[in-house]
Coordinates of C-alpha atoms in Angstrom, one line a residue:
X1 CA 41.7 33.5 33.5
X2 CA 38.3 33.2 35.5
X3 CA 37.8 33.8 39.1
X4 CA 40.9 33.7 39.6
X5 CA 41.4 29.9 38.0
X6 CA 44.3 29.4 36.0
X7 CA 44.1 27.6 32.4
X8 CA 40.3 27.3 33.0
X9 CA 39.3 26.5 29.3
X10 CA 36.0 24.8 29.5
X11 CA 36.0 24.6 33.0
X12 CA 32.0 25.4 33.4
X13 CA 32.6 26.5 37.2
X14 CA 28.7 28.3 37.2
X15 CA 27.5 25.5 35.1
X16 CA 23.9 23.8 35.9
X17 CA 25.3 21.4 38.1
X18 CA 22.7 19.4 39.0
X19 CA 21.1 19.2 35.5
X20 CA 24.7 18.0 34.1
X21 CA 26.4 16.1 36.5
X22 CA 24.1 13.3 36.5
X23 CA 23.6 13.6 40.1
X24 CA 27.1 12.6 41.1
X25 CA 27.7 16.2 42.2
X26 CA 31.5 16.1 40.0
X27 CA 31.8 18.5 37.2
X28 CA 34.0 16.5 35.9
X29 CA 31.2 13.6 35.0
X30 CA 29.1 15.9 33.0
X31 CA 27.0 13.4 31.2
X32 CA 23.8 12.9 28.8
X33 CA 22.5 9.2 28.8
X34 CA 22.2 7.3 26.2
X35 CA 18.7 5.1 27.1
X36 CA 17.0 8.9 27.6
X37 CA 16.1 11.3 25.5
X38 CA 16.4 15.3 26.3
X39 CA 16.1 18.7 25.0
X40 CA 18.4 20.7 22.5
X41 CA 17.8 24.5 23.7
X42 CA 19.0 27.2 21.4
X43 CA 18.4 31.4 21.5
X44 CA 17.8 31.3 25.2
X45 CA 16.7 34.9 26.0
X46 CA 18.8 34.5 29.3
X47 CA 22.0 33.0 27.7
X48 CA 24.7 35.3 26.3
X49 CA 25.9 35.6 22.8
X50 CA 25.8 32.4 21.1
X51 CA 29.5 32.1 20.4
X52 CA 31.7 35.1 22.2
X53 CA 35.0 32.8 20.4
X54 CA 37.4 31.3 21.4
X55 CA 38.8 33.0 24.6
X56 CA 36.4 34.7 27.4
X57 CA 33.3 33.9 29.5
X58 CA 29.9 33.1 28.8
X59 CA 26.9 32.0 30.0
X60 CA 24.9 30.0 28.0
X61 CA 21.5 27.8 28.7
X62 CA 22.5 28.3 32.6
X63 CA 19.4 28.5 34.5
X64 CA 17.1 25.8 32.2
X65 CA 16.3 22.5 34.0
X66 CA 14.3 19.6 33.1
X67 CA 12.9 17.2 35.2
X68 CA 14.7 13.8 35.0
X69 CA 15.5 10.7 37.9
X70 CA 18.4 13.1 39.4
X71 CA 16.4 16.1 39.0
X72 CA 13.3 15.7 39.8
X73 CA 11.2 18.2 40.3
X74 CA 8.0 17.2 38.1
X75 CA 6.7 14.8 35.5
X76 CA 8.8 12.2 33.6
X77 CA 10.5 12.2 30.1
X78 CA 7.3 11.2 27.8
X79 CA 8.7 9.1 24.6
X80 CA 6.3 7.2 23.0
X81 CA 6.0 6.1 19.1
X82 CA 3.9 8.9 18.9
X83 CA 4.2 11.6 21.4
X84 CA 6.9 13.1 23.5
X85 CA 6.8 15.7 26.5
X86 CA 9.0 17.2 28.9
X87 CA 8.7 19.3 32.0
X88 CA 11.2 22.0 31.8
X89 CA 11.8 25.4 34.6
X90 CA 13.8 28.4 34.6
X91 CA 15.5 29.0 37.6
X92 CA 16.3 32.9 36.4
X93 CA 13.4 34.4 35.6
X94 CA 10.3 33.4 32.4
X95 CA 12.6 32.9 29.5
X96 CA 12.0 31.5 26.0
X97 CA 14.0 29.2 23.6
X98 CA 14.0 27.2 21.0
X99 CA 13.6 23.0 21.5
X100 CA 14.5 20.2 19.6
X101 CA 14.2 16.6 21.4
X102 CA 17.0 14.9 21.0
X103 CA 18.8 11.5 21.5
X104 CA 15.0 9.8 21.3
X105 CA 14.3 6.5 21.7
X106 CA 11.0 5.8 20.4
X107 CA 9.3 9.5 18.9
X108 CA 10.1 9.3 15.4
X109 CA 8.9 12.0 12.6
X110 CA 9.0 11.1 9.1
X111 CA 11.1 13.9 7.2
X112 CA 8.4 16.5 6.4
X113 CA 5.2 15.3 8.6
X114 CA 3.7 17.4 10.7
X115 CA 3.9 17.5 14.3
X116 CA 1.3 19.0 17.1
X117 CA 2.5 20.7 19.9
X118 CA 1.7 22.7 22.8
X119 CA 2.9 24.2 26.0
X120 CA 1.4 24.1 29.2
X121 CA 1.3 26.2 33.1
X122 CA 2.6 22.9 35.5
X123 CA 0.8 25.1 38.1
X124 CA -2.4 26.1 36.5
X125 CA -2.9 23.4 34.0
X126 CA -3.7 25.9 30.9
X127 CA -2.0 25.3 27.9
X128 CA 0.1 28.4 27.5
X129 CA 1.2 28.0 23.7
X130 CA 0.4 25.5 21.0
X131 CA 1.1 25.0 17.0
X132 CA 2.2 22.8 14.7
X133 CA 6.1 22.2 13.2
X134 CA 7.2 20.4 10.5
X135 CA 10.0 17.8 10.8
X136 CA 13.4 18.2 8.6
X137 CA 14.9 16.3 6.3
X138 CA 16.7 14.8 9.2
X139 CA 13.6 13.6 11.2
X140 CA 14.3 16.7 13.9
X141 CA 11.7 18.9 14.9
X142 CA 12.4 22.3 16.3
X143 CA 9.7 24.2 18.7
X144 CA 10.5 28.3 18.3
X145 CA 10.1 30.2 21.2
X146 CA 8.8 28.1 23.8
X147 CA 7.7 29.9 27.0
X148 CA 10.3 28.3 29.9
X149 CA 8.4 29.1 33.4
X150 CA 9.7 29.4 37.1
X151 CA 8.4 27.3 40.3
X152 CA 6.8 24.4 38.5
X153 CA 7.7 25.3 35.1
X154 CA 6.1 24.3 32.2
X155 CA 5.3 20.7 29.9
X156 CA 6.2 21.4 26.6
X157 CA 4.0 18.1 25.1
X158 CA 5.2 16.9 21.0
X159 CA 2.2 14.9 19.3
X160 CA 2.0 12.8 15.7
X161 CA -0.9 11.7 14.2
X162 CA 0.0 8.0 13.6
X163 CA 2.3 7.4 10.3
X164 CA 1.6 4.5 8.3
X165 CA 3.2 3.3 5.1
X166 CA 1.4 1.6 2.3
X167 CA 2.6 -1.5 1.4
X168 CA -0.3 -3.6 0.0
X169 CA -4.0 -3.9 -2.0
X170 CA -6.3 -6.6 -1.9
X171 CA -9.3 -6.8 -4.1
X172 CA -11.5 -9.3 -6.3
X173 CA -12.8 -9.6 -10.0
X174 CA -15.5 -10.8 -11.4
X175 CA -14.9 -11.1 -15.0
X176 CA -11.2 -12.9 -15.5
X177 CA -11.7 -14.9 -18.3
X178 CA -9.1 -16.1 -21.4
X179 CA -9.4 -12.3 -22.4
X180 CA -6.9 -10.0 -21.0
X181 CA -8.6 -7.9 -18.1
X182 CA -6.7 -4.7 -16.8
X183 CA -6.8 -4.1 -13.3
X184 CA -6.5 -0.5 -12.3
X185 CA -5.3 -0.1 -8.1
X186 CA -5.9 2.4 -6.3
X187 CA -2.7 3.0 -5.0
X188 CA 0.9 2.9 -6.8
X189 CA 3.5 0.7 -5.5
X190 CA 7.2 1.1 -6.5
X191 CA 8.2 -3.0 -7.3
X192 CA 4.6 -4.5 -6.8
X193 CA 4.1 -8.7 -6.8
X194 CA 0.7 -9.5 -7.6
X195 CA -0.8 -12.8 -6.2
X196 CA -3.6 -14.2 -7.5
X197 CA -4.6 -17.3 -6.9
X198 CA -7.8 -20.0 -6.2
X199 CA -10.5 -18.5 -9.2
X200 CA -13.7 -19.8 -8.8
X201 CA -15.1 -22.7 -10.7
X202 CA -18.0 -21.6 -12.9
X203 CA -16.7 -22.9 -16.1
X204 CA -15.7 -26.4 -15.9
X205 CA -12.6 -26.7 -17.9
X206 CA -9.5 -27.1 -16.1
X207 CA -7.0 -23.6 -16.5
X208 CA -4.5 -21.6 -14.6
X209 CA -4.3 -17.5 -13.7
X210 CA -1.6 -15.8 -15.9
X211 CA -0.3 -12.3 -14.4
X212 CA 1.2 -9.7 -17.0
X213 CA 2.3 -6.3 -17.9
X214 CA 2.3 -5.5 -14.0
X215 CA 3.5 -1.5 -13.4
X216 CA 2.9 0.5 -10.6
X217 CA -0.7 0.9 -10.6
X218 CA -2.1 -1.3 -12.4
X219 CA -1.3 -5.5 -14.2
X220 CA -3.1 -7.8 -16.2
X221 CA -4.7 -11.1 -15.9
X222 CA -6.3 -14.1 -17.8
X223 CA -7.5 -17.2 -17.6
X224 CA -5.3 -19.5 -19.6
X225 CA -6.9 -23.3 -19.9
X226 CA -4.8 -25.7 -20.8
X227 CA -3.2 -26.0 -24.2
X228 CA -4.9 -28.9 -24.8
X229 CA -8.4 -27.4 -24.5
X230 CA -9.9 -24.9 -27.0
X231 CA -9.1 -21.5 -25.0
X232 CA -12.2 -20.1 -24.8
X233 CA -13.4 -19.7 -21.0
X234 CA -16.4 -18.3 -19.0
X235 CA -15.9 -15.7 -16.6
X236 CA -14.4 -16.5 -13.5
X237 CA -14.0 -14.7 -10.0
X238 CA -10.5 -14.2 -8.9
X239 CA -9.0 -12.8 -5.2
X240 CA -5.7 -11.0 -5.5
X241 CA -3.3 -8.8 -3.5
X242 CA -0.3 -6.4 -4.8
X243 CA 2.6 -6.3 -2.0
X244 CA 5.7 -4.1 -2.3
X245 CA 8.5 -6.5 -2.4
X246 CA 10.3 -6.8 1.1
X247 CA 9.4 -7.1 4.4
X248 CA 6.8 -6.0 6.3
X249 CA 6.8 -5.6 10.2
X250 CA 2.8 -5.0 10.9
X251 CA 1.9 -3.5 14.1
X252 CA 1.7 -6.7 16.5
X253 CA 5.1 -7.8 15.0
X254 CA 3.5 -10.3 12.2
X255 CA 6.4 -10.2 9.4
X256 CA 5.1 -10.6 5.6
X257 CA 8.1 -11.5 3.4
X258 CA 7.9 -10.4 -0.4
X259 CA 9.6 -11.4 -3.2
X260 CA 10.3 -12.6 -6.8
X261 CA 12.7 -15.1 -8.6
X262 CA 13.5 -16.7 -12.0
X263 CA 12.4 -19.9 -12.7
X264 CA 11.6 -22.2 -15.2
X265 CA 10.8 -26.0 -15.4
X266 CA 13.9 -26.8 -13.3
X267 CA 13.4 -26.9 -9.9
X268 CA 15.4 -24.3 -8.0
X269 CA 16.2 -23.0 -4.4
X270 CA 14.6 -19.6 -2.9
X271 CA 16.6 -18.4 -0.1
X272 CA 15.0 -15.9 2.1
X273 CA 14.3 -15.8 5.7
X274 CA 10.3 -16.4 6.2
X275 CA 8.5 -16.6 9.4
X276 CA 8.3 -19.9 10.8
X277 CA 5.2 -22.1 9.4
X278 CA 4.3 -19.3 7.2
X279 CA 1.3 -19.5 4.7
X280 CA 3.5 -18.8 1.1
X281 CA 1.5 -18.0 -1.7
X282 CA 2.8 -17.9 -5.4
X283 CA 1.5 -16.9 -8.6
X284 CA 4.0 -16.1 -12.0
X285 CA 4.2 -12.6 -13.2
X286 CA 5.1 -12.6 -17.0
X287 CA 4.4 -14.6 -19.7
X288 CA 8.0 -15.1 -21.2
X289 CA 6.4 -18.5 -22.1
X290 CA 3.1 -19.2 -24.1
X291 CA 2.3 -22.4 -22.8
X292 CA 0.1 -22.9 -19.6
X293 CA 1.9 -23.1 -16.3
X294 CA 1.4 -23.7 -13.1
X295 CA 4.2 -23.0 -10.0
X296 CA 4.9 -25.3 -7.7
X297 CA 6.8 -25.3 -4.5
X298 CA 8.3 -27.8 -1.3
X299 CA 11.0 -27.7 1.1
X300 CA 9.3 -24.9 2.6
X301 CA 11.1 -23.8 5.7
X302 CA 12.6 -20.4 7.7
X303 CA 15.2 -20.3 4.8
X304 CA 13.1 -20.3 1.6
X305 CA 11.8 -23.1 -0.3
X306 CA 12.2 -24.8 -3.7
X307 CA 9.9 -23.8 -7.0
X308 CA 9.4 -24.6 -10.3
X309 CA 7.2 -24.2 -13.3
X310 CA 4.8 -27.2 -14.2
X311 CA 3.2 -27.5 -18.0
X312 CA 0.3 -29.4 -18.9
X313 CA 1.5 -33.2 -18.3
X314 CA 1.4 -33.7 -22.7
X315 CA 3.9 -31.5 -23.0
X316 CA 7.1 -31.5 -23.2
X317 CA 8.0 -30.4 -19.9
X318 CA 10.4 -27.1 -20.7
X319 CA 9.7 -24.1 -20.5
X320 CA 11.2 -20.1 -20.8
X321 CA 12.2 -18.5 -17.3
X322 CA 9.7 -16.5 -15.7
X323 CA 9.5 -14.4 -12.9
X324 CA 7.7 -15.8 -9.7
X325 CA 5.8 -13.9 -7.3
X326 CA 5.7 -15.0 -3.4
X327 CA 4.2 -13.7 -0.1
X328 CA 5.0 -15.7 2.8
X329 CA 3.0 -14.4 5.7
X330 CA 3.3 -15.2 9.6
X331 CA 0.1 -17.8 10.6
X332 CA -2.5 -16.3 12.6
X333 CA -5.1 -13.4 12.8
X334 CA -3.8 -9.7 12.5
X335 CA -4.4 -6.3 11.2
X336 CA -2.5 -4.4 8.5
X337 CA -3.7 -0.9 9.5
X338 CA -7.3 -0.8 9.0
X339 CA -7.2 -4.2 7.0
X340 CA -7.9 -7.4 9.0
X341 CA -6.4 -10.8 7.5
X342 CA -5.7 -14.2 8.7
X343 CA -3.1 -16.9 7.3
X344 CA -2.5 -20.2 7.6
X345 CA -2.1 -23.6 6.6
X346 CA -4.4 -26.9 5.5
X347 CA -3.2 -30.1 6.9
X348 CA -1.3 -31.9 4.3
X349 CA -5.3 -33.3 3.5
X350 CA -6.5 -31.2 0.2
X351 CA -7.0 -33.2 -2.5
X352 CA -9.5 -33.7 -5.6
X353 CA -12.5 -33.8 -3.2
X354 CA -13.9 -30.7 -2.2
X355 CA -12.0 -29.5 1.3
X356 CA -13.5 -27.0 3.9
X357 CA -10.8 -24.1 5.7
X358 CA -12.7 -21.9 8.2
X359 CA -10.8 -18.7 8.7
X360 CA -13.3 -16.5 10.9
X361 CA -14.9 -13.6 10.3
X362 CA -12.9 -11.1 8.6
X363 CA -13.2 -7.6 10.3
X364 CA -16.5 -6.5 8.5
X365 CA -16.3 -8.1 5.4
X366 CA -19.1 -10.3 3.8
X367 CA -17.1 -11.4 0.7
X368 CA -13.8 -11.7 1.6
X369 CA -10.7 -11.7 -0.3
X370 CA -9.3 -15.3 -0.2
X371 CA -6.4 -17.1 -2.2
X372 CA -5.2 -20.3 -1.9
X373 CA -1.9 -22.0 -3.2
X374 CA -0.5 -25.0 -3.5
X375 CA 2.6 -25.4 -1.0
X376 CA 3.9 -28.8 -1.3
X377 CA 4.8 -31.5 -4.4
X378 CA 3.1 -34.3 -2.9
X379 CA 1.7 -35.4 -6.3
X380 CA 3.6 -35.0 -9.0
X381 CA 0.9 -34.1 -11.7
X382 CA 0.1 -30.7 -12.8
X383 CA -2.6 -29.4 -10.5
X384 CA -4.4 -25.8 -9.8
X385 CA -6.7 -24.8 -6.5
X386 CA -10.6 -23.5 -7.2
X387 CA -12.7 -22.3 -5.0
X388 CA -16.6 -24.0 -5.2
X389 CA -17.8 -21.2 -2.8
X390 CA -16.7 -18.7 -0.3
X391 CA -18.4 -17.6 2.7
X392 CA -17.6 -14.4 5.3
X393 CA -15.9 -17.0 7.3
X394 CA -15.2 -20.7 5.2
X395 CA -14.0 -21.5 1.6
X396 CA -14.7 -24.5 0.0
X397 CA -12.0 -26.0 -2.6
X398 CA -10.3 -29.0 -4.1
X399 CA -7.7 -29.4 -6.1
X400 CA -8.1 -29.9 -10.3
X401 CA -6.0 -32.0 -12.6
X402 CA -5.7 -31.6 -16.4
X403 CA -6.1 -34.8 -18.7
X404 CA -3.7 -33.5 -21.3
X405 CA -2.1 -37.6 -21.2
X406 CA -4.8 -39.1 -19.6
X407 CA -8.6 -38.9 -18.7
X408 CA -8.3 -39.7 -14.3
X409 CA -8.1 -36.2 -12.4
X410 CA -7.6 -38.4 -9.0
X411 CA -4.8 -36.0 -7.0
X412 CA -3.1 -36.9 -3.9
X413 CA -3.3 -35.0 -0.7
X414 CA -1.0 -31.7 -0.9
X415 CA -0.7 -28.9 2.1
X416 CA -1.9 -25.3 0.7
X417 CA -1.7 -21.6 2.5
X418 CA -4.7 -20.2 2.6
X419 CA -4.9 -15.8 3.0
X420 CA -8.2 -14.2 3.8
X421 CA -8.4 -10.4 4.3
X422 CA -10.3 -7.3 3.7
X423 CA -10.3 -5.8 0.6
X424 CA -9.2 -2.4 0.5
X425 CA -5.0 -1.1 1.0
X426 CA -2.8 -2.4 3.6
X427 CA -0.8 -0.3 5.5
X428 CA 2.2 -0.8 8.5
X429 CA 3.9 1.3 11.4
X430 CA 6.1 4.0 9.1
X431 CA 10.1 3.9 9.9
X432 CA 11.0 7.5 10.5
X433 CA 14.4 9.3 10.4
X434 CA 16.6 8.3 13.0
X435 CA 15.9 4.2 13.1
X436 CA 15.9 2.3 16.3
X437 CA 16.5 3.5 19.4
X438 CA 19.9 2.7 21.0
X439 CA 21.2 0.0 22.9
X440 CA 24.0 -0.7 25.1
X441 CA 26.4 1.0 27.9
X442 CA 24.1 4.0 29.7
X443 CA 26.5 6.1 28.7
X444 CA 29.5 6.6 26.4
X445 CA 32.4 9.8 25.1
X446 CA 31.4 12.1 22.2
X447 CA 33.2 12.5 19.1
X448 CA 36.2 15.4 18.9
X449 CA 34.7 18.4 17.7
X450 CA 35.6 19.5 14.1
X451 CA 39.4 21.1 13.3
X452 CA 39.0 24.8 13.1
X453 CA 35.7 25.4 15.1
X454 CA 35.6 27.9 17.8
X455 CA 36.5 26.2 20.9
X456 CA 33.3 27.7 22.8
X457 CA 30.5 26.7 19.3
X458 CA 32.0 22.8 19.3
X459 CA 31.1 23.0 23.2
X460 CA 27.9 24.0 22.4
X461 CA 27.8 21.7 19.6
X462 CA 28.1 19.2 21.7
X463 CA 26.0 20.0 24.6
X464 CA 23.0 21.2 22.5
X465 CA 23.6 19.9 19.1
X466 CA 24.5 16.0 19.7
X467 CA 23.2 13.5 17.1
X468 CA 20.8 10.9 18.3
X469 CA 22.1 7.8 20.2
X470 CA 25.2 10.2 21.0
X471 CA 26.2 11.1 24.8
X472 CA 28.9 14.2 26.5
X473 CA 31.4 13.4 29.2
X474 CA 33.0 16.3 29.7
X475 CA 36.4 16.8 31.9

């Protein structure tokens, strides 16, 4: 019994009211919303004992506002990608606690980054507190001891310096020739696809790039010439970029689409959802195989696209599964963190003649990385892309035939993607705990509290401990 109320178990008659009811002045519609976030407030100086059990009365958190639309008494709810801040009072007196934001829609922390924070006088201006916490294995962020002020209380402000993910590393080589060259990357990758693709043309004979022995940090590659030619080649100059297999959301929203599949001389179908009119670029990983090879694609569309492997046109056409690397990578101009790129595609026009594909400057680069690959089956003869020259903002190419059968090297038009970028490691937006923010109804009922738990701690659980995209209504 409580004032004189009978049965009154979690009745909160000198509850917050206007910080809880939501502004509809009924106890009984004691709500959080689900499209904002707010503070979890724990070891207020002014509250009582935490949990008193499961009978009695309490106060706990009772005099701790913050402003929000029903409430408002000072700056907005801040949540942003990378910062969050909160105006919070005390209506009983300078009090501290300890915060956690909660239910947020956009500030995410990666488990175990570091966030900047500090707490500032609304009246005077002067930042009252400031550190650094560390986020959980949870994503959540707890703020010890943070001043909560009277009159115009206080702006308790979260920071992140901006979280990236590596995902990618472009670079060229100068010396690919029909000896195996390592290539050592800077950065490891856990299921890396190499592409490499479009090698220069400073040795005549016609020839193909051969990926192998690719780990996390490193692959190997060659030029093979064709197996009718006598395998020794000059050194070539070859673009290529690693990708983690997968998807890849960059900062403007440009998706790049990684992947791998088995093929052989038998042309197969490669579902996977792509960007619409993607550049897709392929090159084969392993050399199950010894003959020559060259992959060739069609049917390229939002669902995937068809591939095979093509030997020289002597031969006798099969050939040992291999594994097939492909990027397919939303047209246009971006940036992948500090990496700018462009991709896109030739008119169905490249042919044996030499073919000229301006892609603009490049962020700061004077010798961009380039690759080129064949994306359609126009012709059906065995056929590889070189590069004549490459500029800071053109490539010049065409399209070479081998005369394993037969000496013309005439080749009819085909459609290739052309990538251009910055050498150096590619990096996108980081996904942090929690994923995306919540959608649907403003507001919604919170789960039963767990069998056995004092009645008083699940209520407090609840109020002060909900999960993200989670909401209270009380009765």
């Amino acid at each position: 019994d409580r004032g004189g109320y009978g049965h009154n178990w979690m009745g909160f008659s000198f509850a917050n009211h206007m910080m809880f009811s939501g502004g509809f002045e009924d106890l009984g519609d004691w709500i959080f919303r689900k499209d904002s976030s707010y503070p979890a407030i724990q070891n207020a100086t002014i509250s009582g004992p935490n949990v008193p059990g499961d009978t009695g009365t309490d106060f706990y958190n009772l005099k701790i506002d913050w402003s929000v639309p029903w409430n408002n008494f000072g700056t907005a709810i801040t949540d942003t990608t990378n910062a969050w801040s909160i105006t919070m009072r005390s209506r009983d007196g300078v009090q501290t606690g300890d915060i956690t934001p909660r239910n947020l829609q956009q500030f995410r922390v990666t488990p175990g980054n570091t966030v900047n924070w500090t707490n500032t006088n609304v009246s005077t201006g002067l930042a009252i507190q400031s550190g650094t916490a560390t986020a959980g294995a949870d994503g959540l962020v707890t703020i010890p001891g943070v001043q909560i002020l009277t009159g115009s209380g206080n702006r308790l402000a979260l920071t992140i310096d901006r979280q990236v993910t590596k995902f990618g590393e472009a670079g060229i080589v100068t010396n690919v020739s029909n000896v195996w060259t390592k290539v050592t990357l800077t950065n490891s990758f856990t299921n890396p696809v190499i592409i490499a693709s479009g090698p220069s043309y400073k040795g005549g004979d016609p020839g193909v790039i051969r990926i192998r022995r690719v780990q996390a940090n490193s692959f190997e590659i060659q030029f093979q010439e064709w197996d009718y030619l006598d395998g020794n080649h000059t050194n070539e100059t070859v673009s290529w970029v690693v990708f983690e297999a997968g998807t890849h959301v960059l900062d403007d929203g440009t998706k790049i689409v990684v992947g791998t599949a088995n093929v052989n001389h038998l042309i197969r179908r490669v579902n996977a959802t792509l960007p619409a009119n993607a550049a897709v670029l392929t090159t084969v990983q392993t050399t199950n195989g010894g003959a020559a090879i060259v992959p060739r694609i069609r049917n390229v569309s939002t669902t995937g696209f068809e591939a095979a492997v093509s030997e020289q046109e002597a031969a006798d056409q099969f050939h040992y599964t291999e594994t097939l690397g492909w990027v397919a990578v939303q047209p246009g101009n971006t940036t992948a963190g500090d990496i700018s790129l462009h991709a896109g595609r030739t008119p169905d026009m490249v042919g044996d003649a030499n073919f000229l594909y301006a892609f603009g400057q490049i962020g700061a680069a004077t010798s961009p990385v380039v690759l080129a690959s064949v994306m359609t089956f126009d012709g059906a003869d065995p056929v590889t892309v070189r590069q004549r020259w490459v500029s800071a903002t053109r490539i010049q190419l065409f399209l070479q035939e081998e005369q394993s059968k037969d000496a013309e090297v005439s080749h009819t038009w085909e459609q290739l993607g052309i990538l251009a970028l910055e050498p150096g490691t590619l990096t996108k937006p980081a996904v942090a705990a929690g994923g995306a923010p919540s959608s649907g109804a403003a507001f919604a009922v919170p789960r039963i509290p767990t069998a056995g738990a004092s009645l008083f701690q699940a209520a407090t659980d609840l109020l002060f401990g909900l999960d993200d995209r989670d909401e209270l209504s009380l009765w």
